[in-house]
PDB file of C-alpha atoms in Angstrom:
ATOM      1  CA  MET A 206       8.913  20.505  -5.327  1.00  0.00           C
ATOM      2  CA  GLU A 207      10.722  23.478  -6.749  1.00  0.00           C
ATOM      3  CA  ASP A 208      12.824  21.787  -9.459  1.00  0.00           C
ATOM      4  CA  LYS A 209      10.655  19.105 -11.153  1.00  0.00           C
ATOM      5  CA  ALA A 210      13.717  17.876 -13.032  1.00  0.00           C
ATOM      6  CA  GLN A 211      15.090  16.424  -9.784  1.00  0.00           C
ATOM      7  CA  PHE A 212      12.112  14.074  -9.313  1.00  0.00           C
ATOM      8  CA  GLY A 213      13.811  11.193 -11.038  1.00  0.00           C
ATOM      9  CA  LYS A 214      16.918  11.606  -8.908  1.00  0.00           C
ATOM     10  CA  ILE A 215      14.850  11.801  -5.675  1.00  0.00           C
ATOM     11  CA  LEU A 216      12.975   8.725  -6.729  1.00  0.00           C
ATOM     12  CA  LYS A 217      16.139   6.700  -7.344  1.00  0.00           C
ATOM     13  CA  ILE A 218      17.679   7.793  -4.030  1.00  0.00           C
ATOM     14  CA  SER A 219      14.423   6.814  -2.208  1.00  0.00           C
ATOM     15  CA  TYR A 220      14.423   3.350  -3.818  1.00  0.00           C
ATOM     16  CA  VAL A 221      18.068   2.750  -3.108  1.00  0.00           C
ATOM     17  CA  SER A 222      17.633   3.903   0.503  1.00  0.00           C
ATOM     18  CA  ILE A 223      14.638   1.612   1.020  1.00  0.00           C
ATOM     19  CA  PHE A 224      16.370  -1.309  -0.572  1.00  0.00           C
ATOM     20  CA  THR A 225      19.476  -0.691   1.555  1.00  0.00           C
ATOM     21  CA  CYS A 226      17.411  -0.530   4.765  1.00  0.00           C
ATOM     22  CA  PHE A 227      15.444  -3.736   4.075  1.00  0.00           C
ATOM     23  CA  THR A 228      18.593  -5.565   2.984  1.00  0.00           C
ATOM     24  CA  ALA A 229      20.480  -4.415   6.114  1.00  0.00           C
ATOM     25  CA  LEU A 230      17.430  -5.532   8.251  1.00  0.00           C
ATOM     26  CA  GLY A 231      17.405  -8.921   6.589  1.00  0.00           C
ATOM     27  CA  VAL A 232      21.137  -9.475   6.893  1.00  0.00           C
ATOM     28  CA  GLY A 233      21.192  -8.231  10.454  1.00  0.00           C
ATOM     29  CA  SER A 234      18.269 -10.397  11.429  1.00  0.00           C
ATOM     30  CA  TYR A 235      19.865 -13.457   9.926  1.00  0.00           C
ATOM     31  CA  ALA A 236      23.202 -12.599  11.615  1.00  0.00           C
ATOM     32  CA  ALA A 237      21.375 -12.317  14.997  1.00  0.00           C
ATOM     33  CA  PHE A 238      19.027 -15.294  14.758  1.00  0.00           C
ATOM     34  CA  GLY A 239      20.587 -17.563  12.147  1.00  0.00           C
ATOM     35  CA  ASP A 240      18.375 -20.427  10.893  1.00  0.00           C
ATOM     36  CA  ASP A 241      15.951 -19.764  13.776  1.00  0.00           C
ATOM     37  CA  LEU A 242      14.793 -16.579  12.035  1.00  0.00           C
ATOM     38  CA  ASN A 243      10.980 -16.360  11.748  1.00  0.00           C
ATOM     39  CA  THR A 244       9.187 -14.717   8.867  1.00  0.00           C
ATOM     40  CA  GLN A 245       7.298 -12.274  11.173  1.00  0.00           C
ATOM     41  CA  VAL A 246       9.440  -9.675  12.844  1.00  0.00           C
ATOM     42  CA  SER A 247       7.460  -9.795  16.090  1.00  0.00           C
ATOM     43  CA  LEU A 248       8.189 -13.494  16.536  1.00  0.00           C
ATOM     44  CA  ASN A 249      11.955 -12.847  16.520  1.00  0.00           C
ATOM     45  CA  ILE A 250      11.893 -10.585  19.556  1.00  0.00           C
ATOM     46  CA  PRO A 251      13.081 -12.387  22.663  1.00  0.00           C
ATOM     47  CA  ALA A 252      10.585 -12.449  25.639  1.00  0.00           C
ATOM     48  CA  SER A 253      13.301 -10.848  27.806  1.00  0.00           C
ATOM     49  CA  ILE A 254      12.830  -7.558  25.952  1.00  0.00           C
ATOM     50  CA  PRO A 255       9.131  -6.604  26.465  1.00  0.00           C
ATOM     51  CA  TRP A 256       9.539  -2.941  25.498  1.00  0.00           C
ATOM     52  CA  ALA A 257      10.962  -3.948  22.071  1.00  0.00           C
ATOM     53  CA  PHE A 258       8.048  -6.319  21.498  1.00  0.00           C
ATOM     54  CA  ASN A 259       5.535  -3.651  22.422  1.00  0.00           C
ATOM     55  CA  ALA A 260       7.203  -1.021  20.170  1.00  0.00           C
ATOM     56  CA  ILE A 261       7.237  -3.417  17.165  1.00  0.00           C
ATOM     57  CA  LEU A 262       3.650  -4.458  17.930  1.00  0.00           C
ATOM     58  CA  PHE A 263       2.574  -0.835  18.058  1.00  0.00           C
ATOM     59  CA  SER A 264       4.243  -0.029  14.691  1.00  0.00           C
ATOM     60  CA  ILE A 265       2.703  -3.117  13.182  1.00  0.00           C
ATOM     61  CA  LEU A 266      -0.738  -1.913  14.283  1.00  0.00           C
ATOM     62  CA  LEU A 267      -0.086   1.679  13.302  1.00  0.00           C
ATOM     63  CA  ILE A 268       0.879   0.993   9.665  1.00  0.00           C
ATOM     64  CA  PRO A 269      -2.488  -0.441   8.568  1.00  0.00           C
ATOM     65  CA  LEU A 270      -4.308   2.335  10.311  1.00  0.00           C
ATOM     66  CA  THR A 271      -2.391   5.043   8.473  1.00  0.00           C
ATOM     67  CA  LYS A 272      -2.595   3.142   5.152  1.00  0.00           C
ATOM     68  CA  PHE A 273      -6.389   2.742   5.604  1.00  0.00           C
ATOM     69  CA  ALA A 274      -6.749   6.462   6.138  1.00  0.00           C
ATOM     70  CA  VAL A 275      -4.677   7.274   3.081  1.00  0.00           C
ATOM     71  CA  MET A 276      -6.595   4.789   0.889  1.00  0.00           C
ATOM     72  CA  LEU A 277      -9.929   6.035   2.123  1.00  0.00           C
ATOM     73  CA  PHE A 278      -9.175   9.709   1.568  1.00  0.00           C
ATOM     74  CA  PRO A 279      -9.950   9.901  -2.167  1.00  0.00           C
ATOM     75  CA  VAL A 280     -13.233   7.983  -1.698  1.00  0.00           C
ATOM     76  CA  SER A 281     -14.397  10.312   1.144  1.00  0.00           C
ATOM     77  CA  THR A 282     -13.288  13.421  -0.739  1.00  0.00           C
ATOM     78  CA  ALA A 283     -15.189  12.319  -3.886  1.00  0.00           C
ATOM     79  CA  LEU A 284     -18.341  11.655  -1.818  1.00  0.00           C
ATOM     80  CA  GLU A 285     -18.037  14.956  -0.076  1.00  0.00           C
ATOM     81  CA  GLU A 286     -17.852  16.735  -3.458  1.00  0.00           C
ATOM     82  CA  LEU A 287     -20.961  14.895  -4.684  1.00  0.00           C
ATOM     83  CA  LEU A 288     -23.127  15.793  -1.741  1.00  0.00           C
ATOM     84  CA  PRO A 289     -24.368  19.399  -1.241  1.00  0.00           C
ATOM     85  CA  ASP A 290     -22.841  21.582   1.504  1.00  0.00           C
ATOM     86  CA  CYS A 291     -24.394  21.318   4.961  1.00  0.00           C
ATOM     87  CA  VAL A 292     -26.843  23.970   5.939  1.00  0.00           C
ATOM     88  CA  PRO A 293     -25.545  25.679   9.097  1.00  0.00           C
ATOM     89  CA  SER A 294     -27.725  26.190  12.040  1.00  0.00           C
ATOM     90  CA  ASP A 295     -27.848  29.300  14.223  1.00  0.00           C
ATOM     91  CA  GLU A 296     -25.312  27.749  16.612  1.00  0.00           C
ATOM     92  CA  CYS A 297     -22.554  26.941  14.209  1.00  0.00           C
ATOM     93  CA  SER A 298     -20.793  28.420  11.186  1.00  0.00           C
ATOM     94  CA  PRO A 299     -20.742  26.858   7.674  1.00  0.00           C
ATOM     95  CA  ASN A 300     -17.218  25.679   8.321  1.00  0.00           C
ATOM     96  CA  THR A 301     -18.077  23.919  11.538  1.00  0.00           C
ATOM     97  CA  ALA A 302     -21.131  22.273   9.976  1.00  0.00           C
ATOM     98  CA  ASN A 303     -19.157  21.030   6.951  1.00  0.00           C
ATOM     99  CA  ARG A 304     -16.403  19.725   9.260  1.00  0.00           C
ATOM    100  CA  VAL A 305     -18.881  17.797  11.428  1.00  0.00           C
ATOM    101  CA  PHE A 306     -20.487  16.419   8.278  1.00  0.00           C
ATOM    102  CA  SER A 307     -17.103  15.418   6.856  1.00  0.00           C
ATOM    103  CA  ILE A 308     -16.158  13.620  10.122  1.00  0.00           C
ATOM    104  CA  GLY A 309     -19.511  11.893  10.206  1.00  0.00           C
ATOM    105  CA  LEU A 310     -19.188  10.729   6.547  1.00  0.00           C
ATOM    106  CA  ARG A 311     -15.666   9.381   7.047  1.00  0.00           C
ATOM    107  CA  THR A 312     -16.731   7.569  10.238  1.00  0.00           C
ATOM    108  CA  ALA A 313     -19.627   5.979   8.441  1.00  0.00           C
ATOM    109  CA  LEU A 314     -17.264   4.887   5.640  1.00  0.00           C
ATOM    110  CA  VAL A 315     -14.928   3.264   8.129  1.00  0.00           C
ATOM    111  CA  ALA A 316     -17.794   1.614  10.050  1.00  0.00           C
ATOM    112  CA  GLY A 317     -19.194   0.260   6.731  1.00  0.00           C
ATOM    113  CA  CYS A 318     -15.880  -1.110   5.729  1.00  0.00           C
ATOM    114  CA  PHE A 319     -15.499  -2.761   9.119  1.00  0.00           C
ATOM    115  CA  ALA A 320     -18.986  -4.233   8.910  1.00  0.00           C
ATOM    116  CA  VAL A 321     -18.344  -5.714   5.543  1.00  0.00           C
ATOM    117  CA  ALA A 322     -14.900  -7.105   6.456  1.00  0.00           C
ATOM    118  CA  SER A 323     -16.224  -8.641   9.685  1.00  0.00           C
ATOM    119  CA  SER A 324     -19.409 -10.122   8.211  1.00  0.00           C
ATOM    120  CA  LEU A 325     -18.050 -11.711   5.053  1.00  0.00           C
ATOM    121  CA  PRO A 326     -16.538 -15.141   5.471  1.00  0.00           C
ATOM    122  CA  PHE A 327     -13.106 -15.531   3.972  1.00  0.00           C
ATOM    123  CA  PHE A 328     -12.657 -11.772   3.634  1.00  0.00           C
ATOM    124  CA  ALA A 329      -8.890 -12.062   4.070  1.00  0.00           C
ATOM    125  CA  LEU A 330      -8.690 -14.455   1.143  1.00  0.00           C
ATOM    126  CA  LEU A 331     -10.834 -12.204  -1.007  1.00  0.00           C
ATOM    127  CA  ALA A 332      -8.614  -9.303  -0.151  1.00  0.00           C
ATOM    128  CA  SER A 333      -5.490 -11.306  -1.047  1.00  0.00           C
ATOM    129  CA  LEU A 334      -7.215 -12.202  -4.373  1.00  0.00           C
ATOM    130  CA  THR A 335      -8.005  -8.532  -5.015  1.00  0.00           C
ATOM    131  CA  GLY A 336      -4.442  -7.600  -3.983  1.00  0.00           C
ATOM    132  CA  THR A 337      -2.820  -9.996  -6.378  1.00  0.00           C
ATOM    133  CA  LEU A 338      -4.979  -8.947  -9.283  1.00  0.00           C
ATOM    134  CA  CYS A 339      -4.766  -5.173  -8.717  1.00  0.00           C
ATOM    135  CA  SER A 340      -1.766  -4.359  -6.714  1.00  0.00           C
ATOM    136  CA  VAL A 341       0.837  -6.133  -8.891  1.00  0.00           C
ATOM    137  CA  PHE A 342      -0.716  -4.701 -11.993  1.00  0.00           C
ATOM    138  CA  ILE A 343      -0.830  -1.150 -10.625  1.00  0.00           C
ATOM    139  CA  MET A 344       2.618  -1.145  -9.042  1.00  0.00           C
ATOM    140  CA  LEU A 345       4.671  -3.030 -11.640  1.00  0.00           C
ATOM    141  CA  THR A 346       2.838  -3.665 -14.911  1.00  0.00           C
ATOM    142  CA  CYS A 347       1.231  -0.259 -15.450  1.00  0.00           C
ATOM    143  CA  PRO A 348       4.416   1.904 -14.848  1.00  0.00           C
ATOM    144  CA  ALA A 349       6.561  -0.239 -17.117  1.00  0.00           C
ATOM    145  CA  LEU A 350       3.867  -0.353 -19.773  1.00  0.00           C
ATOM    146  CA  CYS A 351       3.290   3.380 -19.666  1.00  0.00           C
ATOM    147  CA  HIS A 352       7.069   3.972 -19.790  1.00  0.00           C
ATOM    148  CA  LEU A 353       7.291   1.842 -22.986  1.00  0.00           C
ATOM    149  CA  CYS A 354       4.275   3.526 -24.622  1.00  0.00           C
ATOM    150  CA  LEU A 355       5.270   7.130 -23.725  1.00  0.00           C
ATOM    151  CA  CYS A 356       9.015   6.969 -24.318  1.00  0.00           C
ATOM    152  CA  TRP A 357       9.293   4.320 -26.979  1.00  0.00           C
ATOM    153  CA  SER A 358      11.328   6.358 -29.494  1.00  0.00           C
ATOM    154  CA  ARG A 359      13.746   7.634 -26.869  1.00  0.00           C
ATOM    155  CA  LEU A 360      14.451   4.331 -25.153  1.00  0.00           C
ATOM    156  CA  SER A 361      17.491   2.242 -25.883  1.00  0.00           C
ATOM    157  CA  LEU A 362      17.142  -1.491 -26.487  1.00  0.00           C
ATOM    158  CA  PRO A 363      18.339  -2.568 -22.991  1.00  0.00           C
ATOM    159  CA  VAL A 364      15.749  -0.267 -21.325  1.00  0.00           C
ATOM    160  CA  LYS A 365      13.003  -1.611 -23.620  1.00  0.00           C
ATOM    161  CA  LEU A 366      13.974  -5.189 -22.759  1.00  0.00           C
ATOM    162  CA  LEU A 367      14.045  -4.294 -19.053  1.00  0.00           C
ATOM    163  CA  ASP A 368      10.571  -2.798 -19.270  1.00  0.00           C
ATOM    164  CA  ALA A 369       9.392  -5.964 -21.132  1.00  0.00           C
ATOM    165  CA  PHE A 370      10.977  -8.195 -18.521  1.00  0.00           C
ATOM    166  CA  ILE A 371       9.201  -6.293 -15.754  1.00  0.00           C
ATOM    167  CA  ILE A 372       5.842  -6.471 -17.568  1.00  0.00           C
ATOM    168  CA  VAL A 373       6.196 -10.231 -18.185  1.00  0.00           C
ATOM    169  CA  GLY A 374       7.545 -10.909 -14.689  1.00  0.00           C
ATOM    170  CA  SER A 375       4.711  -8.914 -13.026  1.00  0.00           C
ATOM    171  CA  LEU A 376       2.070 -10.667 -15.137  1.00  0.00           C
ATOM    172  CA  VAL A 377       3.527 -14.075 -14.103  1.00  0.00           C
ATOM    173  CA  MET A 378       3.580 -12.943 -10.461  1.00  0.00           C
ATOM    174  CA  SER A 379       0.002 -11.766 -10.740  1.00  0.00           C
ATOM    175  CA  VAL A 380      -1.146 -15.055 -12.220  1.00  0.00           C
ATOM    176  CA  LEU A 381       0.699 -17.167  -9.649  1.00  0.00           C
ATOM    177  CA  GLY A 382      -0.609 -15.034  -6.777  1.00  0.00           C
ATOM    178  CA  THR A 383      -4.148 -15.226  -8.187  1.00  0.00           C
ATOM    179  CA  MET A 384      -3.857 -19.017  -8.473  1.00  0.00           C
ATOM    180  CA  ALA A 385      -2.589 -19.252  -4.900  1.00  0.00           C
ATOM    181  CA  ALA A 386      -5.496 -17.169  -3.619  1.00  0.00           C
ATOM    182  CA  LEU A 387      -7.967 -19.107  -5.602  1.00  0.00           C
ATOM    183  CA  THR A 388      -6.683 -22.423  -4.243  1.00  0.00           C
ATOM    184  CA  ASP A 389      -6.952 -20.974  -0.706  1.00  0.00           C
ATOM    185  CA  LEU A 390     -10.596 -19.887  -1.499  1.00  0.00           C
ATOM    186  CA  ALA A 391     -11.593 -23.287  -3.009  1.00  0.00           C
ATOM    187  CA  PRO A 392     -13.014 -25.734  -0.431  1.00  0.00           C
ATOM    188  CA  SER A 393     -10.693 -28.567   0.617  1.00  0.00           C
TER     189      SER A 393
END
């Protein structure tokens, strides 16, 4: 980014654009399906439009794959930096040897994650527990808390109250989500 002062403006435009798109999708879906609207997008597609169902199913499957790659990137990069460079053989250059090693390491990480996820019972519930504990804290509580701590003297009272409201609200959401995940984990 050439002008770093424009970052706040770009961030606001991004949030407003995303909010507008999601709101338009919700209003349009409700207008199209009324009270028969299902919570999952793929369940709202009529069977008479198979290409739309396949397109939505493909995008639903593609999103976790790309998210997983993005989330795994810092871990694999840190592991690659800890391990020594590969020793090239006579047949390949150092770049090729390091690239093959990198692909092998990342494949092993994905296979290990898959093995853990498929072998642990109630892995989805454990992931939801982790998500409620960490995600809400990282996405909502931390930014508002950092904003308060770093800019306290320059903030007006309404902004301080808004940050405090976000912190309290996110902590309440985190506690409620954790309680819901724990009740799902507890045997019936």
